[in-house]
PDB file of C-alpha atoms in Angstrom:
ATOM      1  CA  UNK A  26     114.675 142.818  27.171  1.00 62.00           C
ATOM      2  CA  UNK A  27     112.458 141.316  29.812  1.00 69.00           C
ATOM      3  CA  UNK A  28     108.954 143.513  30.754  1.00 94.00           C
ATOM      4  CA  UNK A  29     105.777 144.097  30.191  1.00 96.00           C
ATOM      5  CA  UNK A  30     103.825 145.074  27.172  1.00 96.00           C
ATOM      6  CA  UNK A  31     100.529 147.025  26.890  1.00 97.00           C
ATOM      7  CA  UNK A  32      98.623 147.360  23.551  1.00 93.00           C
ATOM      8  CA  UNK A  33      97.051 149.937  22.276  1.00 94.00           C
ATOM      9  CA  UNK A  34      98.945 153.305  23.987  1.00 95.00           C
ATOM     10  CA  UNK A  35      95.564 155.082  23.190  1.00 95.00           C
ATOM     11  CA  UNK A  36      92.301 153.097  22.398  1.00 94.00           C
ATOM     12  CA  UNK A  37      88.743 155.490  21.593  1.00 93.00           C
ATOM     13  CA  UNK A  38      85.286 153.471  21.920  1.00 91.00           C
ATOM     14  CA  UNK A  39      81.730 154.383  21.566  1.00 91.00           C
ATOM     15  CA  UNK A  40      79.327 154.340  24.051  1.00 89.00           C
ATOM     16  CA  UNK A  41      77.881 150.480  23.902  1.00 89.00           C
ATOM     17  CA  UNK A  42      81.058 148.572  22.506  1.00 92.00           C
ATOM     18  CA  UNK A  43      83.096 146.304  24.111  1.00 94.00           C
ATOM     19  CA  UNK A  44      86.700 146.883  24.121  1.00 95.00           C
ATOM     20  CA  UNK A  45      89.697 144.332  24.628  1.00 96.00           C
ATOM     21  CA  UNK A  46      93.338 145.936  26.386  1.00 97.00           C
ATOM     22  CA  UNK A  47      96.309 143.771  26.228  1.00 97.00           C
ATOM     23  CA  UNK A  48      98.891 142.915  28.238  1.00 98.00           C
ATOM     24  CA  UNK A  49     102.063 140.446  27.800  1.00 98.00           C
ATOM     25  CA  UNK A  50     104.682 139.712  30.341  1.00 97.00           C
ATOM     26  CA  UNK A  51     108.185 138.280  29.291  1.00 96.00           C
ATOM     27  CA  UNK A  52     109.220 137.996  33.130  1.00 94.00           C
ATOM     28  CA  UNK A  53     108.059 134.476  33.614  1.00 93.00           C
ATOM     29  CA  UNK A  54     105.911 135.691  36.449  1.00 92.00           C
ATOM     30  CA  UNK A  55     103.166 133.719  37.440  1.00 90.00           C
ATOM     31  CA  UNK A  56     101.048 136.686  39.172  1.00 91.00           C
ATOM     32  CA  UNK A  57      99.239 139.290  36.873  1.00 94.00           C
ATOM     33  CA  UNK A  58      97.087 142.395  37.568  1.00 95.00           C
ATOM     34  CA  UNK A  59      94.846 145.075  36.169  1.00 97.00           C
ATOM     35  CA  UNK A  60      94.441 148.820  38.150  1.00 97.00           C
ATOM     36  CA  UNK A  61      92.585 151.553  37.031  1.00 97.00           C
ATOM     37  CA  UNK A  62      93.693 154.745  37.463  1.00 96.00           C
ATOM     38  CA  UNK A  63      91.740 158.029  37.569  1.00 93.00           C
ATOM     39  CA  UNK A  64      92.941 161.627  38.437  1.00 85.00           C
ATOM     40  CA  UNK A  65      93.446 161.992  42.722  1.00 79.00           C
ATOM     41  CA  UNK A  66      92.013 158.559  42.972  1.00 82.00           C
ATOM     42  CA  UNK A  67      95.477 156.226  42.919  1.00 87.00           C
ATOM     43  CA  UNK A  68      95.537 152.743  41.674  1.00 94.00           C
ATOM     44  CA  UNK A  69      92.774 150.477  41.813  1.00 94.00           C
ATOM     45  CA  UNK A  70      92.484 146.648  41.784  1.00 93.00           C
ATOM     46  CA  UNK A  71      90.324 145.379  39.303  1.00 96.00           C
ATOM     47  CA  UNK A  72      91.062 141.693  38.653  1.00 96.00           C
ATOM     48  CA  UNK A  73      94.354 139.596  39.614  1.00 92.00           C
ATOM     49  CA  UNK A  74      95.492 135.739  38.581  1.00 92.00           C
ATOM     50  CA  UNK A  75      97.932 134.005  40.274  1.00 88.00           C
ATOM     51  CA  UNK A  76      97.745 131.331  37.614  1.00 88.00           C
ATOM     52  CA  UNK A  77      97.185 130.294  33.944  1.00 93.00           C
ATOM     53  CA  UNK A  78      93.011 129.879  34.108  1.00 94.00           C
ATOM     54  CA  UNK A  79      92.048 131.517  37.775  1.00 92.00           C
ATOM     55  CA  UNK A  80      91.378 135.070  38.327  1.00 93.00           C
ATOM     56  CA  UNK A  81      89.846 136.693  41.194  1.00 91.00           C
ATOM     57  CA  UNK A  82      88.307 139.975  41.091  1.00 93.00           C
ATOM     58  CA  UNK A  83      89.489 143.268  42.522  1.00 92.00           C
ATOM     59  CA  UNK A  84      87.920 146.246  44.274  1.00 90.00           C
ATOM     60  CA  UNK A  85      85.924 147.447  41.289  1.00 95.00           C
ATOM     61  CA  UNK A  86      85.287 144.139  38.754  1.00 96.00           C
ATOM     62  CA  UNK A  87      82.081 145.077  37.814  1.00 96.00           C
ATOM     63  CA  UNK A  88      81.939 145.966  34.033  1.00 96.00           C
ATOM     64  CA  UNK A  89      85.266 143.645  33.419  1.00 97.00           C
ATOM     65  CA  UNK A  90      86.124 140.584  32.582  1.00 97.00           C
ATOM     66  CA  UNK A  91      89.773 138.972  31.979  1.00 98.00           C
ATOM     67  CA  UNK A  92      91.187 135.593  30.791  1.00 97.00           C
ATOM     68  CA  UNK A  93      94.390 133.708  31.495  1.00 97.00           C
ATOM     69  CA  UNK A  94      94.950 131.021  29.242  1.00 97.00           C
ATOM     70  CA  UNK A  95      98.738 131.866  28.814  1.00 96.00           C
ATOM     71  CA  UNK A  96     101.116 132.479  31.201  1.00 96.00           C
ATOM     72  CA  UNK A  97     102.114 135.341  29.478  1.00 97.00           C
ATOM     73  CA  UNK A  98      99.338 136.874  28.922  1.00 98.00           C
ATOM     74  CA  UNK A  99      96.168 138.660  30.490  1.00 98.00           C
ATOM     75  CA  UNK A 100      93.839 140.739  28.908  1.00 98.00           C
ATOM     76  CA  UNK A 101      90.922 142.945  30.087  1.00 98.00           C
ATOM     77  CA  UNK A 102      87.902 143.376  28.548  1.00 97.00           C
ATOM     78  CA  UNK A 103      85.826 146.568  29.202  1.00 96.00           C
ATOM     79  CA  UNK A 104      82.228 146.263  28.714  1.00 94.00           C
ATOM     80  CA  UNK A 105      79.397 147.904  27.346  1.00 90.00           C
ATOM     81  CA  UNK A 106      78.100 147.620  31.463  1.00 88.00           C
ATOM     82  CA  UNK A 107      80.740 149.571  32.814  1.00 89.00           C
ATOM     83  CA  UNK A 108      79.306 152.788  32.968  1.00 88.00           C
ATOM     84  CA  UNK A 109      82.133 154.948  33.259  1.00 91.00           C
ATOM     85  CA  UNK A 110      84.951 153.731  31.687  1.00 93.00           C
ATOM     86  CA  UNK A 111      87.265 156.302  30.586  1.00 95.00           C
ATOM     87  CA  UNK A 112      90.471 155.972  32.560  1.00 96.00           C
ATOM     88  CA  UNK A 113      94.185 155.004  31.974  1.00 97.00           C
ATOM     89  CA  UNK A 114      94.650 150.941  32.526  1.00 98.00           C
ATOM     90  CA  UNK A 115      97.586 149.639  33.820  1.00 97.00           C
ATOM     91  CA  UNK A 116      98.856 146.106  34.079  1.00 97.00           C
ATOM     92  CA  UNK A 117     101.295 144.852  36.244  1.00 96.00           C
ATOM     93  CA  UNK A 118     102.732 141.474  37.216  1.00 95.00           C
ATOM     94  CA  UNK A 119     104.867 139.602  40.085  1.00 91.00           C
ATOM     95  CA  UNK A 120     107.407 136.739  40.658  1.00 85.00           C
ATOM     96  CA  UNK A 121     106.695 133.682  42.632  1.00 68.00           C
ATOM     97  CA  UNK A 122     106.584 134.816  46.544  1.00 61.00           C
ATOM     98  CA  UNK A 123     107.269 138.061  45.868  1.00 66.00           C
ATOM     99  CA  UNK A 124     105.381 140.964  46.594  1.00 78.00           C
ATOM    100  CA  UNK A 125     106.812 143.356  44.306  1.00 89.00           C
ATOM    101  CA  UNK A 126     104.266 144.309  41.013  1.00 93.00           C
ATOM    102  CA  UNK A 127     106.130 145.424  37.534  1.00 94.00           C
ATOM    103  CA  UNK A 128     104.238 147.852  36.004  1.00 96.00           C
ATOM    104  CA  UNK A 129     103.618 148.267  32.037  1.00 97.00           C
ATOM    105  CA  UNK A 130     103.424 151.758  30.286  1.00 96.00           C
ATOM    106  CA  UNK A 131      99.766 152.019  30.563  1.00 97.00           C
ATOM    107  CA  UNK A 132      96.677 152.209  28.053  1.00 97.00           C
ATOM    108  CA  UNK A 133      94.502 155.284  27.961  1.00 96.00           C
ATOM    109  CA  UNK A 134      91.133 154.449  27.191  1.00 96.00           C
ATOM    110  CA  UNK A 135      88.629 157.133  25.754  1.00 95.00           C
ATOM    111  CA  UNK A 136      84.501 156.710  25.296  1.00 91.00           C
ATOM    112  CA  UNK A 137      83.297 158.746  23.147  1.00 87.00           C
TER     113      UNK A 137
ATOM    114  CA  UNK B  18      91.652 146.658  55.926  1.00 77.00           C
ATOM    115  CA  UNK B  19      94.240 148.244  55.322  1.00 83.00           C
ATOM    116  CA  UNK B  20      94.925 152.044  54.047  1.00 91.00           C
ATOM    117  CA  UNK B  21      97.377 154.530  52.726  1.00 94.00           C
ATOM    118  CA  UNK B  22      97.389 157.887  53.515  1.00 96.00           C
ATOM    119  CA  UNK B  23      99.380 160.390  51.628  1.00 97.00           C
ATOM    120  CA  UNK B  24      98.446 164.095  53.202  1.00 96.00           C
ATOM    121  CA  UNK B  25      99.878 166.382  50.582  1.00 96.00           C
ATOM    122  CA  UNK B  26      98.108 165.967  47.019  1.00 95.00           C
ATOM    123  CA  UNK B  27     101.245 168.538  45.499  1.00 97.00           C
ATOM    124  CA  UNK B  28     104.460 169.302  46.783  1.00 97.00           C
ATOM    125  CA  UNK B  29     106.853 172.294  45.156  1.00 97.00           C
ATOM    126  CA  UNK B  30     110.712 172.412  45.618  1.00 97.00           C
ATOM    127  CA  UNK B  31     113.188 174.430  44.143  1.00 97.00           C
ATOM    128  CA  UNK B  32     116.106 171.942  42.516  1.00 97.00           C
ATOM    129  CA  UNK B  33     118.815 171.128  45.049  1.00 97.00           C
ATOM    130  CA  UNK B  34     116.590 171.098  47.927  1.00 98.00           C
ATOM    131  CA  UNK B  35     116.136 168.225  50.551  1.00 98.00           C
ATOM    132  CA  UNK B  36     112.563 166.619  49.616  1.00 97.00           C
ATOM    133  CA  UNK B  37     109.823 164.366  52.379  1.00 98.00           C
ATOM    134  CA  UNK B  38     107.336 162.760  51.178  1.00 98.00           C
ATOM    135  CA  UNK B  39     104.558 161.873  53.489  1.00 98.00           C
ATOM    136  CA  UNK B  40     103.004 157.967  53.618  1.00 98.00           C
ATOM    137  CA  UNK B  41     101.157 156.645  56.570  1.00 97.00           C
ATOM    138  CA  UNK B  42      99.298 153.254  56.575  1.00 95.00           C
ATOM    139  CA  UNK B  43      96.710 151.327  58.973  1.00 91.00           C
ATOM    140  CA  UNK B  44      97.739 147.895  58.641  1.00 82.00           C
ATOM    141  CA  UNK B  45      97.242 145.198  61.547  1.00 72.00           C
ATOM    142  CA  UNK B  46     100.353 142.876  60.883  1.00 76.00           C
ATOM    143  CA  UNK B  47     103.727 143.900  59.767  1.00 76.00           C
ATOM    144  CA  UNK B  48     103.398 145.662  56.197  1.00 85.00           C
ATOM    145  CA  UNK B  49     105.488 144.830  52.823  1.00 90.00           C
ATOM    146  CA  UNK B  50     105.751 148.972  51.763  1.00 94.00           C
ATOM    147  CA  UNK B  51     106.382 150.081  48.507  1.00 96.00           C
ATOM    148  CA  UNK B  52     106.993 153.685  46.864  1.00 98.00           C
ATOM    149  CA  UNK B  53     106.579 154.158  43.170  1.00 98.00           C
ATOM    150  CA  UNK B  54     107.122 156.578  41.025  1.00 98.00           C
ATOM    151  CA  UNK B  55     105.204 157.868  37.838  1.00 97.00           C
ATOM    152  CA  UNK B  56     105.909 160.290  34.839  1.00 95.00           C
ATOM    153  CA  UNK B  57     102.906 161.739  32.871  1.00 91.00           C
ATOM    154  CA  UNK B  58     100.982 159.033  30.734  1.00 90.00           C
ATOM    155  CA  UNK B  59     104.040 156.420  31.928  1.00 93.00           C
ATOM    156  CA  UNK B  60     103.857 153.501  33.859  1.00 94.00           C
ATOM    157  CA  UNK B  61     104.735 153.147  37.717  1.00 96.00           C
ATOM    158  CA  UNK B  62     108.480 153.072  38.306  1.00 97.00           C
ATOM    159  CA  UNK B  63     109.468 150.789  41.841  1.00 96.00           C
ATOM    160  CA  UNK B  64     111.877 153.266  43.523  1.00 97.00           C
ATOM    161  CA  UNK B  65     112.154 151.147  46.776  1.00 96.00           C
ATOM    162  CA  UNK B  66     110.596 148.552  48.941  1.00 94.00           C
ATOM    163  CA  UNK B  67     110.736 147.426  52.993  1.00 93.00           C
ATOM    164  CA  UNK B  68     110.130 144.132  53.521  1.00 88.00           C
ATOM    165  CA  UNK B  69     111.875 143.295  56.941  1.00 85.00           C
ATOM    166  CA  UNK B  70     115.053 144.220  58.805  1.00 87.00           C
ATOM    167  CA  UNK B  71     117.195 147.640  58.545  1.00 89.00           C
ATOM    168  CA  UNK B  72     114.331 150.206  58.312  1.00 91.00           C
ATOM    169  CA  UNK B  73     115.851 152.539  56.404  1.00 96.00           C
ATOM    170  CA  UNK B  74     115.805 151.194  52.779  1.00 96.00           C
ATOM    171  CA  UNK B  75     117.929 152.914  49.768  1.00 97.00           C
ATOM    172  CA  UNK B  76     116.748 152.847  46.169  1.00 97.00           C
ATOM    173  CA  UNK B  77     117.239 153.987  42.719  1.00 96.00           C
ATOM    174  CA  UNK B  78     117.770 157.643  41.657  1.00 95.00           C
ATOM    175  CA  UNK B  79     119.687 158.656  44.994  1.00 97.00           C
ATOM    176  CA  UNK B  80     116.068 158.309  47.059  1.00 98.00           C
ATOM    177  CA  UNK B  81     115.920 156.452  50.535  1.00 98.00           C
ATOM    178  CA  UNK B  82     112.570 155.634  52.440  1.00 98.00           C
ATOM    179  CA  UNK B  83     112.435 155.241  56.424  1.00 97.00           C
ATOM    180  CA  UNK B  84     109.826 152.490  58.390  1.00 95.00           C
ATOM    181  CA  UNK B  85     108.640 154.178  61.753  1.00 95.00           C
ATOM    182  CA  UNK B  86     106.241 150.875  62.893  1.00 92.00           C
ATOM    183  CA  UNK B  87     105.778 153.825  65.842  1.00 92.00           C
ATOM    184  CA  UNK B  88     104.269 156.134  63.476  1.00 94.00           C
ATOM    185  CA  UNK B  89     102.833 153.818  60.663  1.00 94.00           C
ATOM    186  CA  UNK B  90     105.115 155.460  58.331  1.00 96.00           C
ATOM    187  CA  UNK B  91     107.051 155.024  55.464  1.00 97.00           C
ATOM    188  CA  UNK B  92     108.363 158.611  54.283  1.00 98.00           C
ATOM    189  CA  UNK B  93     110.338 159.056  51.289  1.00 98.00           C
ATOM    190  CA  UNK B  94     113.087 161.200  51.455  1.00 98.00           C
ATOM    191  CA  UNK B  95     116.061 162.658  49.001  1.00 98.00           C
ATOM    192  CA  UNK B  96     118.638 165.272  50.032  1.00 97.00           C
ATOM    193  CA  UNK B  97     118.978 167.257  46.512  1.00 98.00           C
ATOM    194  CA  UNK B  98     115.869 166.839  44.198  1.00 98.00           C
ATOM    195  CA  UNK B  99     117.026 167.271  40.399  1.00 97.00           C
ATOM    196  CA  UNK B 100     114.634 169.072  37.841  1.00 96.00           C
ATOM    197  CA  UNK B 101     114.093 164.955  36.792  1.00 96.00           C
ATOM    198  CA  UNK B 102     112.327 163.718  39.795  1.00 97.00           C
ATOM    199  CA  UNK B 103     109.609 165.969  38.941  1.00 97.00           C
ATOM    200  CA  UNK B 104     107.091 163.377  38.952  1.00 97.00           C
ATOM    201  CA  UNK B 105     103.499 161.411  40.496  1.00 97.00           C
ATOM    202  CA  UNK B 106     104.715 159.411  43.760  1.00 98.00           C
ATOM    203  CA  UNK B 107     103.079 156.378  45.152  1.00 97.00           C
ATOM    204  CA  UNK B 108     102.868 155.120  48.702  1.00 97.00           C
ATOM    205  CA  UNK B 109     101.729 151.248  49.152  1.00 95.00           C
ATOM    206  CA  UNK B 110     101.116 148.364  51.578  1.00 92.00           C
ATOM    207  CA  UNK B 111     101.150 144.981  50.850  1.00 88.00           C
ATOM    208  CA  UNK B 112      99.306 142.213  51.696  1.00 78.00           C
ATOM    209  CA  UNK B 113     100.383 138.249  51.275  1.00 69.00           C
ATOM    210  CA  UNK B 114      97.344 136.286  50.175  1.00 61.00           C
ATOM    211  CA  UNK B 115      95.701 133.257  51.467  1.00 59.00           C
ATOM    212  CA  UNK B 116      98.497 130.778  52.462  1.00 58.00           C
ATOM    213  CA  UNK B 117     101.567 132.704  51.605  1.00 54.00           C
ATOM    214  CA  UNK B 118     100.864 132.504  47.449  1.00 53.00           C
ATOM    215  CA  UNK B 119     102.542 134.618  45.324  1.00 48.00           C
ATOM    216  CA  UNK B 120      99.612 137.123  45.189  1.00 60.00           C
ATOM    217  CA  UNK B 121     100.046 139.809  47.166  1.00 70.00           C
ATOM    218  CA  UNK B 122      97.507 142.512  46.650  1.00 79.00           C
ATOM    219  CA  UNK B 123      98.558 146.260  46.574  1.00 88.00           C
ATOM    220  CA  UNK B 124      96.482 149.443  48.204  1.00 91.00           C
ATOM    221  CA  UNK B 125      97.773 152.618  47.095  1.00 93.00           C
ATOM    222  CA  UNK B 126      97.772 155.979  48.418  1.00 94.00           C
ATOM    223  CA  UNK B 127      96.107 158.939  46.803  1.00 94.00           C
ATOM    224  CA  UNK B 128      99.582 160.483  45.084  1.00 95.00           C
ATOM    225  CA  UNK B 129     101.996 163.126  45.825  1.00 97.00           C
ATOM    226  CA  UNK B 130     102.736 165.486  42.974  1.00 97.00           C
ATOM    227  CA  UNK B 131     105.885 166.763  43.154  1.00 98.00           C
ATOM    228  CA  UNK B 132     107.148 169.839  41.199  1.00 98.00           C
ATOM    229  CA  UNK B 133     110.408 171.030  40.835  1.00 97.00           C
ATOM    230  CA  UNK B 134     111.372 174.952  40.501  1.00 95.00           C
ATOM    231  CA  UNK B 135     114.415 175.977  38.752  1.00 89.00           C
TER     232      UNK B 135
END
């Protein structure tokens, strides 16, 4: 089945650790996202590639970082610097000239 | 820039009534519009999207949206909610990016909550 993938469901960190999220896409989509969502607050944008090796950064980059060496994949590093990182992470992804985003199932990220 | 408004944070309906959900948007050119919707601790579920043409759209699990360009608004409607559709809904606009790429960046609204009575 085609979709996307998001790894771990639940992921706990200490305060001061850097933490990687995954996310793979088997749509052959070329355009891939990361929002952050927090309770009343919607989606938002945190970094975006439209291609293997570019990414731009969202509305709230700061504390994140991201690689896209594969089309397939693109993962999000939370940092040690973002200072308020407990939310639920979702990925999402979109064909060529299409505006429509796929969402995955979501990690839920927890500082302890 | 553009915006999404969604005015009511929770909505409650008893099952088999009609159901409006509320989306407005500030948007200079003419807006892609999206509604989603959301289970607890799921992933966002497209339910429909207007891109151009008849401007009311139909989509999965019996729910149609209307485009007022009049009113800025994109309501979501369904004439018989089912105890299933109790749910978090998302209103969004979106934007093409820089030369018509494949990139189109998303702003959401806030969320409707919708709970369904027995």
């Amino acid at each position: 089945d085609g979709g996307i993938t998001q790894s771990p469901k639940y992921l706990f960190r200490k305060e001061g650790q850097n933490v990687t999220l995954s996310c793979e896409q088997n749509l052959n989509h070329d355009a891939m996202y990361w929002y952050r969502q927090d309770p009343g607050q919607g989606l938002r944008l945190i970094y975006y590639s439209q291609i293997v090796n570019d990414f731009q950064k969202g509305d709230i980059a700061e504390g994140y970082s991201v690689s896209r060496e594969k089309k397939e994949s693109f993962p999000l590093t939370v940092t040690s610097a973002q200072k308020n990182p407990t939310a639920f992470y979702l990925c999402a992804s979109s064909g060529r000239a299409l505006m429509t985003q796929y969402f995955g199932p979501g990690t839920r990220l927890t500082v302890l | 820039a553009q915006s999404v408004t969604q005015p009511d944070i929770h909505i409650t309906v008893s099952e088999g009534a009609s159901l409006e959900l509320r989306c407005n948007y500030s948007y200079g050119a003419t807006p892609y519009l999206f509604w989603y919707v959301q289970s607890p601790g799921q992933g966002l579920q497209l339910l429909l999207k207007y891109f151009s043409g008849d401007t009311l759209v139909q989509g999965i699990k019996g729910f149609e949206a209307e485009f007022k360009r009049s009113q800025s608004s994109f309501n979501l409607r369904k004439p018989s909610v089912h105890w299933s559709d109790a749910a978090e809904y998302f209103c969004a606009v979106g934007t093409r990016g820089a030369g018509g790429t494949s990139y189109g960046k998303l702003t959401f609204g806030q969320g409707t909550i919708l709970t369904v009575h027995p």
